[in-house]
PDB file of C-alpha atoms in Angstrom:
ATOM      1  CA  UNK A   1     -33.613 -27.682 -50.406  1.00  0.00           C
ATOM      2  CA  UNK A   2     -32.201 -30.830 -48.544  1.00  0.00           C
ATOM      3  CA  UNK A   3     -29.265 -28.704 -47.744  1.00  0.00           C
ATOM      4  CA  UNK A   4     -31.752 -25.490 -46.003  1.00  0.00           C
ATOM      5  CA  UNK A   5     -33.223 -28.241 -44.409  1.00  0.00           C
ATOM      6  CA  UNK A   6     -30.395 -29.561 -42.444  1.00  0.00           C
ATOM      7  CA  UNK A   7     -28.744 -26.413 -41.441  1.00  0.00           C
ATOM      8  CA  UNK A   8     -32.571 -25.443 -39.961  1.00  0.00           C
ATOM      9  CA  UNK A   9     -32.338 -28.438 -37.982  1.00  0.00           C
ATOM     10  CA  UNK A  10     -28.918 -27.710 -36.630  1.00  0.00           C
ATOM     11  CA  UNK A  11     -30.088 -24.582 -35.647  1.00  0.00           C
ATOM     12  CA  UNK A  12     -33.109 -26.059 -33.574  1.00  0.00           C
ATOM     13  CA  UNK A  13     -30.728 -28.344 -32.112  1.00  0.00           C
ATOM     14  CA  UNK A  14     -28.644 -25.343 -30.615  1.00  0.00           C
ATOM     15  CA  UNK A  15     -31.359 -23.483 -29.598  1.00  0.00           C
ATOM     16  CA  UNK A  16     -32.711 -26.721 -27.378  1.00  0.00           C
ATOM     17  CA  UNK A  17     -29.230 -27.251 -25.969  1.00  0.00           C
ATOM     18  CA  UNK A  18     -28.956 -24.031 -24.994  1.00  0.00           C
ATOM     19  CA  UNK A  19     -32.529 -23.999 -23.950  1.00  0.00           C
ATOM     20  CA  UNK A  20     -31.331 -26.995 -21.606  1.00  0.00           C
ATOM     21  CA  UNK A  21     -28.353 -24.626 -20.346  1.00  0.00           C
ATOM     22  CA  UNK A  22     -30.124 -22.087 -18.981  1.00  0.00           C
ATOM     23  CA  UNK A  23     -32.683 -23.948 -17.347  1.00  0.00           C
ATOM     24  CA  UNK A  24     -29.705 -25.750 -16.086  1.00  0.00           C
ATOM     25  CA  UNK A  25     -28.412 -22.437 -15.026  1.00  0.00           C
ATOM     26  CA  UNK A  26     -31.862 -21.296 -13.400  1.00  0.00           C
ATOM     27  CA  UNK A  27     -32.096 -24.072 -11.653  1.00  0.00           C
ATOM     28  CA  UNK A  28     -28.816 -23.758  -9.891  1.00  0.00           C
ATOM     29  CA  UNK A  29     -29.429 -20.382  -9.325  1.00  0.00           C
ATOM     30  CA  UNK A  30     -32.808 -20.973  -7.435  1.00  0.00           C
ATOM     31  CA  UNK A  31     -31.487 -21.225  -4.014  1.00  0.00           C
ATOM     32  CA  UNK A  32     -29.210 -17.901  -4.079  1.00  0.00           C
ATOM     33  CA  UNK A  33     -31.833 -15.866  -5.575  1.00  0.00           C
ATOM     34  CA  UNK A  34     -34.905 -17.133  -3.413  1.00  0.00           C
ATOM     35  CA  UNK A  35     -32.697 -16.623  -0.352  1.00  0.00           C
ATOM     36  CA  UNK A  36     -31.546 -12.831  -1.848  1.00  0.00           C
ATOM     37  CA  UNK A  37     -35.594 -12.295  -2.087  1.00  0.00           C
ATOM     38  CA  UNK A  38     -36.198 -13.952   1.422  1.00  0.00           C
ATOM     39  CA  UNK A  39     -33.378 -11.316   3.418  1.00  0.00           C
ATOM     40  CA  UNK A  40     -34.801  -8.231   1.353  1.00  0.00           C
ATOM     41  CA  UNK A  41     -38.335  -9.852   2.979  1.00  0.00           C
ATOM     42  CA  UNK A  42     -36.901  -9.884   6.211  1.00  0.00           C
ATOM     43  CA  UNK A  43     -35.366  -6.597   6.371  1.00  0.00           C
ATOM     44  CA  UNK A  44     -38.630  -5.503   5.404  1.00  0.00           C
ATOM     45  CA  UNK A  45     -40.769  -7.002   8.301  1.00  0.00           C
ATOM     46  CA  UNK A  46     -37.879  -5.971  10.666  1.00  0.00           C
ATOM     47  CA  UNK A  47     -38.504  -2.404   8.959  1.00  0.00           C
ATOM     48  CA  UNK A  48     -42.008  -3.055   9.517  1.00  0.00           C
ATOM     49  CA  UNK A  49     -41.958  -4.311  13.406  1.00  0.00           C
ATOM     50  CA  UNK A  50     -39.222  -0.604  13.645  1.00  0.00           C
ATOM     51  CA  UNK A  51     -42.154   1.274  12.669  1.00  0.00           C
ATOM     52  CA  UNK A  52     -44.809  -0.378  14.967  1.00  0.00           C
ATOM     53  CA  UNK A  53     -42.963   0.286  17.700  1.00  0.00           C
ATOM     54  CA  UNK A  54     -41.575   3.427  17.238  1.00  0.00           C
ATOM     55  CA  UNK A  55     -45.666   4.417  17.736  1.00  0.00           C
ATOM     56  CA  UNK A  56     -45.944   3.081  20.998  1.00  0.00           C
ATOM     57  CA  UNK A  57     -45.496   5.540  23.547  1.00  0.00           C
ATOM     58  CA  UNK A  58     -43.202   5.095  26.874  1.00  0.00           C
ATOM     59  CA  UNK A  59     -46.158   4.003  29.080  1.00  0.00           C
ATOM     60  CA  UNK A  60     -47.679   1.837  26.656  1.00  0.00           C
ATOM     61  CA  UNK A  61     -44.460  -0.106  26.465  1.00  0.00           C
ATOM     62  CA  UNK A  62     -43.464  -0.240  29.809  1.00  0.00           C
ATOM     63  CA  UNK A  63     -47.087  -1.658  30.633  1.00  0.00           C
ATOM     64  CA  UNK A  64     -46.368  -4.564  28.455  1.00  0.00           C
ATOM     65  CA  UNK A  65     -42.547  -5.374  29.457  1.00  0.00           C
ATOM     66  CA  UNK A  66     -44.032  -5.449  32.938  1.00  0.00           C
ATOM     67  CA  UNK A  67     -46.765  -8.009  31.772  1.00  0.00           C
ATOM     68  CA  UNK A  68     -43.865  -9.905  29.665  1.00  0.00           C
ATOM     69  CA  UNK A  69     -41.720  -9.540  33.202  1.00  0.00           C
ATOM     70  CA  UNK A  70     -44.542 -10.972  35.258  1.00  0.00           C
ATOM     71  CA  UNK A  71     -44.905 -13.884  32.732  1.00  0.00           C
ATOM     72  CA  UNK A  72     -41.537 -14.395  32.816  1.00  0.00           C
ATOM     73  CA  UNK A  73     -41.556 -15.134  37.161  1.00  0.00           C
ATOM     74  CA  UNK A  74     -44.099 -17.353  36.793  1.00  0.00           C
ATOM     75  CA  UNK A  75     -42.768 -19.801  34.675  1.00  0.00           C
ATOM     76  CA  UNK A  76     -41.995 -22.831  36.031  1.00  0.00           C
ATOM     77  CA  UNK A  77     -38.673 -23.393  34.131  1.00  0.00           C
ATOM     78  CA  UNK A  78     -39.379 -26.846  32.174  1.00  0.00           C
ATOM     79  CA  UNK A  79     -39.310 -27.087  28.512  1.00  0.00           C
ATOM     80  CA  UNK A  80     -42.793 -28.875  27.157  1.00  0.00           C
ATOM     81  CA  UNK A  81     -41.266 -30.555  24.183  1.00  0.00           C
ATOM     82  CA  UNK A  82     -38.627 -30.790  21.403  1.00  0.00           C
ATOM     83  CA  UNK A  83     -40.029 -27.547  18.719  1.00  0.00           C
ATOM     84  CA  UNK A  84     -38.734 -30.107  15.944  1.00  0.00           C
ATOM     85  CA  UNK A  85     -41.094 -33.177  17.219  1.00  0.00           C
ATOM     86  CA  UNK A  86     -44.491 -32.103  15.923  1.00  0.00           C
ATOM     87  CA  UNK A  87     -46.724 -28.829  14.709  1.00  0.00           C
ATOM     88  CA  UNK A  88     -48.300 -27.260  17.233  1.00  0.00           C
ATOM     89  CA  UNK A  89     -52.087 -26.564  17.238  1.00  0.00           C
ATOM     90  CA  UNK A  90     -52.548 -22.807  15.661  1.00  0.00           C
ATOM     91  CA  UNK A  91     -55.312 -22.308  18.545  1.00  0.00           C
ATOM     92  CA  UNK A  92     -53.704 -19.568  21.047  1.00  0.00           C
ATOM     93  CA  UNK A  93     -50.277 -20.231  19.713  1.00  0.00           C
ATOM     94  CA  UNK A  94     -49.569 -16.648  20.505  1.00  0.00           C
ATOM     95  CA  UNK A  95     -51.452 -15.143  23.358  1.00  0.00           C
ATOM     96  CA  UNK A  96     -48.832 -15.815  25.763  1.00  0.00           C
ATOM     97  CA  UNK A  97     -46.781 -13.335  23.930  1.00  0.00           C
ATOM     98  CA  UNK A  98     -49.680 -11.101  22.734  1.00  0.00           C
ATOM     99  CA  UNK A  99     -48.031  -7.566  25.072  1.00  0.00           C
ATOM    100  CA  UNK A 100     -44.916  -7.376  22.810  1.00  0.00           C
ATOM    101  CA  UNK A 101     -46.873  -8.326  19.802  1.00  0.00           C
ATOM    102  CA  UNK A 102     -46.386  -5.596  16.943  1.00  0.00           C
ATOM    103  CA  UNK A 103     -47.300  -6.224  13.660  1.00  0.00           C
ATOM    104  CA  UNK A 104     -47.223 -10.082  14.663  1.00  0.00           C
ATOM    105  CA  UNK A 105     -43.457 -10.120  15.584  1.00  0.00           C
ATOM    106  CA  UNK A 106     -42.481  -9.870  18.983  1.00  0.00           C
ATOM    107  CA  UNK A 107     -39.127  -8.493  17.716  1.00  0.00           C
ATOM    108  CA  UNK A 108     -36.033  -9.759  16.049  1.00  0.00           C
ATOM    109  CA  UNK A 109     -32.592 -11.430  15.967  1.00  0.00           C
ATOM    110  CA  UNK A 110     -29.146 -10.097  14.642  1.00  0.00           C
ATOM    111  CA  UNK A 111     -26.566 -12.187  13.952  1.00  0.00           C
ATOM    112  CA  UNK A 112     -23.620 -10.564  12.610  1.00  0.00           C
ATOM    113  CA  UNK A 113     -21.425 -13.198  12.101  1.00  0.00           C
ATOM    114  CA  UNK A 114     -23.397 -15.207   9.688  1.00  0.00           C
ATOM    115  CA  UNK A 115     -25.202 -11.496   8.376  1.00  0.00           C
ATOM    116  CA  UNK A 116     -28.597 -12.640   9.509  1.00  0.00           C
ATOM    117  CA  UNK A 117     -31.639  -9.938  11.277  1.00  0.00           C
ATOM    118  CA  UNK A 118     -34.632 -12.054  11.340  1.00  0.00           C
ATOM    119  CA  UNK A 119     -38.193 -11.886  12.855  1.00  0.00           C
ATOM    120  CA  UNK A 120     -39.093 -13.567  15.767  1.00  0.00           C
ATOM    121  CA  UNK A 121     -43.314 -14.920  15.908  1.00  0.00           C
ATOM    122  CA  UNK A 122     -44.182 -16.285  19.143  1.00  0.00           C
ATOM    123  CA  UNK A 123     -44.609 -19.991  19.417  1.00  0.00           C
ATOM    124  CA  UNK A 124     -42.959 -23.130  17.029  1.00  0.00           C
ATOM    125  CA  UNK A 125     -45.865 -24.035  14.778  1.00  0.00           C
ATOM    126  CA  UNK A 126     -43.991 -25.086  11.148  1.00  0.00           C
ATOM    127  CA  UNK A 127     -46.370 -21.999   9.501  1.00  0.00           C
ATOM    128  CA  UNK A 128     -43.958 -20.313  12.279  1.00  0.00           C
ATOM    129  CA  UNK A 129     -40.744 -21.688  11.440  1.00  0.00           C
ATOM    130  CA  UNK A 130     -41.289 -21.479   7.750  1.00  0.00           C
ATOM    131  CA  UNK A 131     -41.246 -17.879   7.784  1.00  0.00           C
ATOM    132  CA  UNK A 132     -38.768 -16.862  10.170  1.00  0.00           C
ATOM    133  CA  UNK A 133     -37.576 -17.739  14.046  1.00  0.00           C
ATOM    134  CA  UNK A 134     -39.791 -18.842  16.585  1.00  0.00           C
ATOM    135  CA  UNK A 135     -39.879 -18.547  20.130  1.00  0.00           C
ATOM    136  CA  UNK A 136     -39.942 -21.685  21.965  1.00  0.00           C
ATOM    137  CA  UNK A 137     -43.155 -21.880  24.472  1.00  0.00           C
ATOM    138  CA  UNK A 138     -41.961 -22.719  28.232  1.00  0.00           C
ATOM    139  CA  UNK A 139     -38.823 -20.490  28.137  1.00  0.00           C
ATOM    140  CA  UNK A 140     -38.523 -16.930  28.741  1.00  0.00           C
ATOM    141  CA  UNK A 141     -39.858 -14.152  27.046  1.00  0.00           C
ATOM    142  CA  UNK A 142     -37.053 -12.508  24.858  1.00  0.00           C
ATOM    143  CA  UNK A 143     -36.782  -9.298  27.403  1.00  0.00           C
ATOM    144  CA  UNK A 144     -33.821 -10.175  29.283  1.00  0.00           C
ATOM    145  CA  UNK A 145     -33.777 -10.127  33.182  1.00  0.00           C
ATOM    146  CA  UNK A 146     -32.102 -11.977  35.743  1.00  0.00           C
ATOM    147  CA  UNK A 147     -33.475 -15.324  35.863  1.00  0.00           C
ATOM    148  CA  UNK A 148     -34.373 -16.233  32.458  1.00  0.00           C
ATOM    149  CA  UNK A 149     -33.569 -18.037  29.758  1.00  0.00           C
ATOM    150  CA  UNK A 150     -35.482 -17.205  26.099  1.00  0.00           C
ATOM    151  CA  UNK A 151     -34.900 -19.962  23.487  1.00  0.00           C
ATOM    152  CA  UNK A 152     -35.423 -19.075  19.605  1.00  0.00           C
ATOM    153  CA  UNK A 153     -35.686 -21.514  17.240  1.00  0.00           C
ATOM    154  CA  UNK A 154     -35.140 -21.927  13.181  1.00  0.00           C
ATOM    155  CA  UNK A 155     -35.311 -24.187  10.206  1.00  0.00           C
ATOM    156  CA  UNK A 156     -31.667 -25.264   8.558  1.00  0.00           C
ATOM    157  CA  UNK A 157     -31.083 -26.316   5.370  1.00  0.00           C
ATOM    158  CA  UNK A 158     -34.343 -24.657   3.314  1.00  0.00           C
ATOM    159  CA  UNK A 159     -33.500 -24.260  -0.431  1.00  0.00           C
ATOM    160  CA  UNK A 160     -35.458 -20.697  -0.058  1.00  0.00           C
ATOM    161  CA  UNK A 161     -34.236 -19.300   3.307  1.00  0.00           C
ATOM    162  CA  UNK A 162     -31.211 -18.979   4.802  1.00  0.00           C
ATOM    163  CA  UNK A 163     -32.728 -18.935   8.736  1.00  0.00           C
ATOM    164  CA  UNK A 164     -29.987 -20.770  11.247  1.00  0.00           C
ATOM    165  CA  UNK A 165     -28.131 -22.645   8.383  1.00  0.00           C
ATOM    166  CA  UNK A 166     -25.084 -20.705   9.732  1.00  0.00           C
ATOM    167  CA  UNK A 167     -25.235 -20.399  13.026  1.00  0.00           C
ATOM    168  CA  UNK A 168     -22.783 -23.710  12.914  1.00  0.00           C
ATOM    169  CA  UNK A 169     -20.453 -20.749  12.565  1.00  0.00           C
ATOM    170  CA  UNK A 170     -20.784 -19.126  15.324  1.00  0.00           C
ATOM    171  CA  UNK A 171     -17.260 -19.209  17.783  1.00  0.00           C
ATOM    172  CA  UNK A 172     -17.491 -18.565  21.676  1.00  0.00           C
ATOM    173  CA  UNK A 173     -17.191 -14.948  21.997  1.00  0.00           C
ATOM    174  CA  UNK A 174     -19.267 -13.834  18.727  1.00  0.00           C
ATOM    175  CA  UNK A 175     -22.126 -11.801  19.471  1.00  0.00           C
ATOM    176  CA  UNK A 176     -25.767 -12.165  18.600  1.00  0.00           C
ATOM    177  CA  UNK A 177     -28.518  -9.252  19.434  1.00  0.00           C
ATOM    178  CA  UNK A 178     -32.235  -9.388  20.008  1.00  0.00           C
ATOM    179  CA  UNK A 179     -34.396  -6.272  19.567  1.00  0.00           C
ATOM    180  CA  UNK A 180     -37.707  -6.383  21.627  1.00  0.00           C
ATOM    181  CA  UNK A 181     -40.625  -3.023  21.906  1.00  0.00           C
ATOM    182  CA  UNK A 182     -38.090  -1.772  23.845  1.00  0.00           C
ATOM    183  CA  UNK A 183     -34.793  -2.687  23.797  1.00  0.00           C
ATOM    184  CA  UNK A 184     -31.629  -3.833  21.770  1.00  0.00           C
ATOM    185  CA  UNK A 185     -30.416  -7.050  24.413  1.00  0.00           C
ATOM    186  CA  UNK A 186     -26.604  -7.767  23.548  1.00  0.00           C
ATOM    187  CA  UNK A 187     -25.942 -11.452  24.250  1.00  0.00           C
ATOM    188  CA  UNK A 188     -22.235 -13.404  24.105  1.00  0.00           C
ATOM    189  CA  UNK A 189     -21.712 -17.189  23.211  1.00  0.00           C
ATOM    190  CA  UNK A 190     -20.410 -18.979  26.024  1.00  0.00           C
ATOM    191  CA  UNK A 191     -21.308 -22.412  25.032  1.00  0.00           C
ATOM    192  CA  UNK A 192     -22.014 -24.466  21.921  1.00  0.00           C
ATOM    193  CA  UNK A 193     -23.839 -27.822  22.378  1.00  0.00           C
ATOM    194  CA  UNK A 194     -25.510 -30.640  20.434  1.00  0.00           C
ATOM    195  CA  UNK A 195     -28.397 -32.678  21.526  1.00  0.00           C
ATOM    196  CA  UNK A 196     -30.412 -35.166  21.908  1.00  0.00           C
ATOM    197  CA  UNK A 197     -33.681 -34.132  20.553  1.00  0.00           C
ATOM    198  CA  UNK A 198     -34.998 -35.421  24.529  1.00  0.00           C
ATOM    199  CA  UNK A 199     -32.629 -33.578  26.502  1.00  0.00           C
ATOM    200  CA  UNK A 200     -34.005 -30.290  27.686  1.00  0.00           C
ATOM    201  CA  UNK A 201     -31.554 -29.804  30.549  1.00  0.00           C
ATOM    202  CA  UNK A 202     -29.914 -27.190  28.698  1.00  0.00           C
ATOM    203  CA  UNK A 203     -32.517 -25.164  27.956  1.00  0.00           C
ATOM    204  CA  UNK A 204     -34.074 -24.766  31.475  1.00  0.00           C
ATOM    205  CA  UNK A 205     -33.812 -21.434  33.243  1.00  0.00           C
ATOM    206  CA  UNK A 206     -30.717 -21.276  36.061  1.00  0.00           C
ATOM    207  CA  UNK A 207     -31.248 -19.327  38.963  1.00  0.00           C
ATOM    208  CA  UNK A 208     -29.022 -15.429  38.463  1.00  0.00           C
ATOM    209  CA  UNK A 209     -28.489 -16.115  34.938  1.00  0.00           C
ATOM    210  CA  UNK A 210     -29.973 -14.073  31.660  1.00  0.00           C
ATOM    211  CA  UNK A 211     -29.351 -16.216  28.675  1.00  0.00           C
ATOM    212  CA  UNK A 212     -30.880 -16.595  25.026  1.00  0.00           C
ATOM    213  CA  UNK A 213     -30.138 -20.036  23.662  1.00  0.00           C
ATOM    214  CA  UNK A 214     -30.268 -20.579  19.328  1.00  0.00           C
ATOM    215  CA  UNK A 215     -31.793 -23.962  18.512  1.00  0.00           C
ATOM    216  CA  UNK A 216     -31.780 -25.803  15.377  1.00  0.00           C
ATOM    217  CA  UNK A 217     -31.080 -29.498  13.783  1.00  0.00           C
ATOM    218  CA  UNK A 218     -28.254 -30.972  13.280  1.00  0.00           C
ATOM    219  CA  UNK A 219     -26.394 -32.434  11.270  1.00  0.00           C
ATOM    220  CA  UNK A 220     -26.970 -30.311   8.526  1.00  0.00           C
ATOM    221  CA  UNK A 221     -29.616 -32.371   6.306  1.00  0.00           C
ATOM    222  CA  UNK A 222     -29.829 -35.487   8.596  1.00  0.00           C
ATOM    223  CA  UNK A 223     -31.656 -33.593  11.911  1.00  0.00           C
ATOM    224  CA  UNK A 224     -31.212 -36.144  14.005  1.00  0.00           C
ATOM    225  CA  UNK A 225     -29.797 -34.079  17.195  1.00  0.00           C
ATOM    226  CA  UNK A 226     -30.207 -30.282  18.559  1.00  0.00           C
ATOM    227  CA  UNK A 227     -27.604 -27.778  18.003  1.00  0.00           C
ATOM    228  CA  UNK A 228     -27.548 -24.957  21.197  1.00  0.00           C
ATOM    229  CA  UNK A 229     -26.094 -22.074  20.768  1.00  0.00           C
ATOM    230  CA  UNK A 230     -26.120 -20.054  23.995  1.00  0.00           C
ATOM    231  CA  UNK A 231     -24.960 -16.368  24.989  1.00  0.00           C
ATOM    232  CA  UNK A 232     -24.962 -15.331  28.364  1.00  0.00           C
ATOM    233  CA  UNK A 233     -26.240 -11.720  28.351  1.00  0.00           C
ATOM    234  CA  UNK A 234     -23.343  -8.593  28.647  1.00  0.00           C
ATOM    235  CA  UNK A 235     -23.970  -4.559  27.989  1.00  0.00           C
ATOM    236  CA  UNK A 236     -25.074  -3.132  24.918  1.00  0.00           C
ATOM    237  CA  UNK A 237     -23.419  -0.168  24.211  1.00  0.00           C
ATOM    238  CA  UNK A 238     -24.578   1.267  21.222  1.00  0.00           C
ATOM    239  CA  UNK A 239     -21.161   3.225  19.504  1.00  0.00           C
ATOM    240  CA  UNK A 240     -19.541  -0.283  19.902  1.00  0.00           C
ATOM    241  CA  UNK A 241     -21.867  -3.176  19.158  1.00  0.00           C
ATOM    242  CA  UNK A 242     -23.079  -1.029  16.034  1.00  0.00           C
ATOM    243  CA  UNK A 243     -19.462  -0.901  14.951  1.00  0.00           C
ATOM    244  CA  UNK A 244     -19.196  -4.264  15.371  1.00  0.00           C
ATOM    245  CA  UNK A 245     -21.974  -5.177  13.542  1.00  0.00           C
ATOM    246  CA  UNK A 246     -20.881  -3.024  10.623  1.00  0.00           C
ATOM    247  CA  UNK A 247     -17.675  -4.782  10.681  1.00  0.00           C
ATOM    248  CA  UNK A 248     -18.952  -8.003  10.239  1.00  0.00           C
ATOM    249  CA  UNK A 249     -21.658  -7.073   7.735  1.00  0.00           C
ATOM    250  CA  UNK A 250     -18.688  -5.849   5.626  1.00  0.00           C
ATOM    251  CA  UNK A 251     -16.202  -8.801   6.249  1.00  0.00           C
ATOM    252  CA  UNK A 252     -19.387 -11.417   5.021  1.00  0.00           C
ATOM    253  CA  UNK A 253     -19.773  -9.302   2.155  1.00  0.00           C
ATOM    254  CA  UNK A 254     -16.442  -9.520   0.786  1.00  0.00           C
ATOM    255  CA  UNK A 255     -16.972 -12.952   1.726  1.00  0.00           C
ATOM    256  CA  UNK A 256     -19.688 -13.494  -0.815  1.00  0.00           C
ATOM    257  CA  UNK A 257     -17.748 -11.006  -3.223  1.00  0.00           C
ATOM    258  CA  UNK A 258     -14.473 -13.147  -2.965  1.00  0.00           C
ATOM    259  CA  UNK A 259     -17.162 -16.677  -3.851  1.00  0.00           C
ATOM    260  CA  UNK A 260     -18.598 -14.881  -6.681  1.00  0.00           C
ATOM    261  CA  UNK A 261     -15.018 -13.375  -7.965  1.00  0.00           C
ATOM    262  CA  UNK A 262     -13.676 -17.306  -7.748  1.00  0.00           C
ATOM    263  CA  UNK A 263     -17.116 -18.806  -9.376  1.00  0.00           C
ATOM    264  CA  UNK A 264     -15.982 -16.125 -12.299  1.00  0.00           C
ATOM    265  CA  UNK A 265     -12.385 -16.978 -12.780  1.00  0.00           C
ATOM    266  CA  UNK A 266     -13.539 -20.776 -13.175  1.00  0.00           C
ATOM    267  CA  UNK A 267     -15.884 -20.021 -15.870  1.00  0.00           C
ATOM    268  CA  UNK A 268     -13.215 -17.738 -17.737  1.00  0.00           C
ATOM    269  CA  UNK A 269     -10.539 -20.447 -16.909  1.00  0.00           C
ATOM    270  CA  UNK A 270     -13.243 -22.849 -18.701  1.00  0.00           C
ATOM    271  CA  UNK A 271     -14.404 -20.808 -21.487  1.00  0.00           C
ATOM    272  CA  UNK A 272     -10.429 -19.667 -22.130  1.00  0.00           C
ATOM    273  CA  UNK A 273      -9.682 -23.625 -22.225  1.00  0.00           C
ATOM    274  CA  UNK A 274     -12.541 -24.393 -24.549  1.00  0.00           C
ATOM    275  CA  UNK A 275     -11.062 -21.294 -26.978  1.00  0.00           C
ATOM    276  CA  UNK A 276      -7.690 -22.739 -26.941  1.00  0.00           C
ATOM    277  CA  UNK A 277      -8.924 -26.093 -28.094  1.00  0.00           C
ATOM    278  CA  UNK A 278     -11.117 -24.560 -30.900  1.00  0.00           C
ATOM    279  CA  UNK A 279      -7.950 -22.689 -31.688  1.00  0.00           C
ATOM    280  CA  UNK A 280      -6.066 -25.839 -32.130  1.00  0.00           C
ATOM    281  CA  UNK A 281      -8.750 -27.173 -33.858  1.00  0.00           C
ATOM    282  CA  UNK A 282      -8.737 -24.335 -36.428  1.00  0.00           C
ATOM    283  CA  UNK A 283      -4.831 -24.617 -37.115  1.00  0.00           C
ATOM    284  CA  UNK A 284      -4.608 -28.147 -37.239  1.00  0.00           C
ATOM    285  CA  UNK A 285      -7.360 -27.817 -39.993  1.00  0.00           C
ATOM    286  CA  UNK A 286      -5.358 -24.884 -41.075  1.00  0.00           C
ATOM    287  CA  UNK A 287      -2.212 -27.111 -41.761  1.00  0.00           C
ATOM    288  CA  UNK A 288      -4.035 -30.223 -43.297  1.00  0.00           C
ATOM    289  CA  UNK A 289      -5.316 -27.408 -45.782  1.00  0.00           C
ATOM    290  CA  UNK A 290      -1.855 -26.550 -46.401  1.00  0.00           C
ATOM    291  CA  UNK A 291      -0.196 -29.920 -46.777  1.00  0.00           C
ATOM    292  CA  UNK A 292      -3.090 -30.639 -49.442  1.00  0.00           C
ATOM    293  CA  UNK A 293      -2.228 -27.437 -51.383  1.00  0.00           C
ATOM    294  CA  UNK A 294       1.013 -28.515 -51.243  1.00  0.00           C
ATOM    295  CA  UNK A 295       0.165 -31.720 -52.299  1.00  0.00           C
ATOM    296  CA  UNK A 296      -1.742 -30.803 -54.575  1.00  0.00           C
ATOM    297  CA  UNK A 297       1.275 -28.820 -56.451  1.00  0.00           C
ATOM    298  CA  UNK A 298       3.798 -31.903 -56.218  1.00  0.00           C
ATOM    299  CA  UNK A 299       1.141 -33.910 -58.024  1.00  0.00           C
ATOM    300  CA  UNK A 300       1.098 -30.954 -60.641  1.00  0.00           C
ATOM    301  CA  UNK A 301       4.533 -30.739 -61.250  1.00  0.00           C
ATOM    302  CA  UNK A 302       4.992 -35.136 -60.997  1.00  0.00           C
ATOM    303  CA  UNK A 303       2.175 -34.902 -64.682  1.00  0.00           C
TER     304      UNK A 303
END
């Protein structure tokens, strides 16, 4: 009885560990999995924001980008505040950007290099920038033009979203798109900055210049300064930028395939090891066994 007893108890005690194990595991796991959930979310609202538009006719459209446009003049250029500093008041965060408005998103980012298509909300309220990119009030409508200067901005560094964690990445050259009502606007880094979280020089408008700026915190974790990532804008042609966009799609997922290959080779290296040891283990035990036998018939043939 004793005997049932203790094995039932050893049992129990396996269970828990590995009870402990895969909560471990889950745990771990979190992250990847909430930020798989969050891109198949964001490709959906993109989806969604495709749709809207795709039901506004010509004139409709072209009414609004000329209400965007005439926002756009009449700006006078200087930045309000850091987007980081404090929440905004939800009060008419978004009627400035109300004409290119569909489905709440006034359109969204690509970023190839770091495999990123996000929705942009007007305005930098944290119920804003904990759901996707915000446009930063005071610049530029994201419509392009000469004269203007758009600046999105993102959260780095959330355990469920991926957002501008990445965009540290970026090189000069790479390419970043933003889709608007009407519109895919190709843009081309030309400069990478950091910040203080004070100095809005950078993000002002300069006279004959179209240009999107990326804004986040940085150092990763610490968000103590600004990170700027700016493109100056170039042509869009269609037959190459969506080959390049392919292309890099493709080259981050072998990326990930490549971290999830290694991540598997570890374990196997791991669980091989642990066999090998067991193995030893079992022929060591194996030879004691042996040596007692043997033992055992010395002592035999000694009476």
């Amino acid at each position: 009885m004793s005997k049932n007893k203790k094995k039932k108890k050893i049992t129990l005690k396996d269970i828990l560990w590995k009870l402990i194990f895969l909560i471990g595991i889950l745990v771990l796991l979190y992250p990847i999995i909430s930020r798989w959930y969050y891109t198949l979310d964001s490709k959906e609202q993109v989806e969604i924001f495709n749709q809207g538009k795709s039901k506004i006719d010509k004139e409709e459209i072209d009414r609004r980008i000329g209400l965007a446009k005439a926002y756009n003049d009449a700006l006078s250029g200087v930045v309000p505040e850091d987007p980081f500093a404090k929440e905004k008041q939800e009060a008419g965060k978004r009627e400035y950007a109300r004409m290119l408005e569909v489905e709440e998103m006034i359109g969204h980012i690509e970023i190839p290099k770091i495999n990123q298509d996000l929705p942009i909300y007007a305005g930098t309220s944290e119920d804003v920038l904990q759901i996707g990119v915000g446009h930063l009030e005071g610049t530029s409508l994201p419509i392009g033009g000469n004269n203007t200067h758009t600046v999105l901005t993102a959260h780095r560094g959330l355990p469920e979203k991926t957002l501008f964690t990445n965009i540290d990445q970026l090189k000069i050259g790479d390419k970043f798109y933003i889709h608007n009502i009407k519109e895919t606007l190709a843009y081309q880094v030309d400069q990478i900055k950091v910040i203080e979280p004070t100095n809005f020089e950078d993000l002002m408008i300069f006279p004959g210049h179209d240009y999107a700026t990326l804004l986040t915190c940085t150092p990763f974790m610490i968000n103590s300064h600004r990170l700027l990532v700016r493109g100056h804008r170039v042509e869009y042609v269609e037959s190459v930028d969506e080959e390049l966009i392919k292309e890099a799609k493709t080259n981050w997922i072998f990326r990930i395939l490549f971290f999830i290959a290694l991540i598997i080779i570890i374990i196997l290296l791991f669980r091989i090891r642990k066999l090998r040891k067991e193995n030893n283990k079992t022929s060591k035990k194996i030879d004691e066994i042996k040596n007692q036998i043997e033992n055992l018939g010395k002592d035999d043939e000694v009476k």
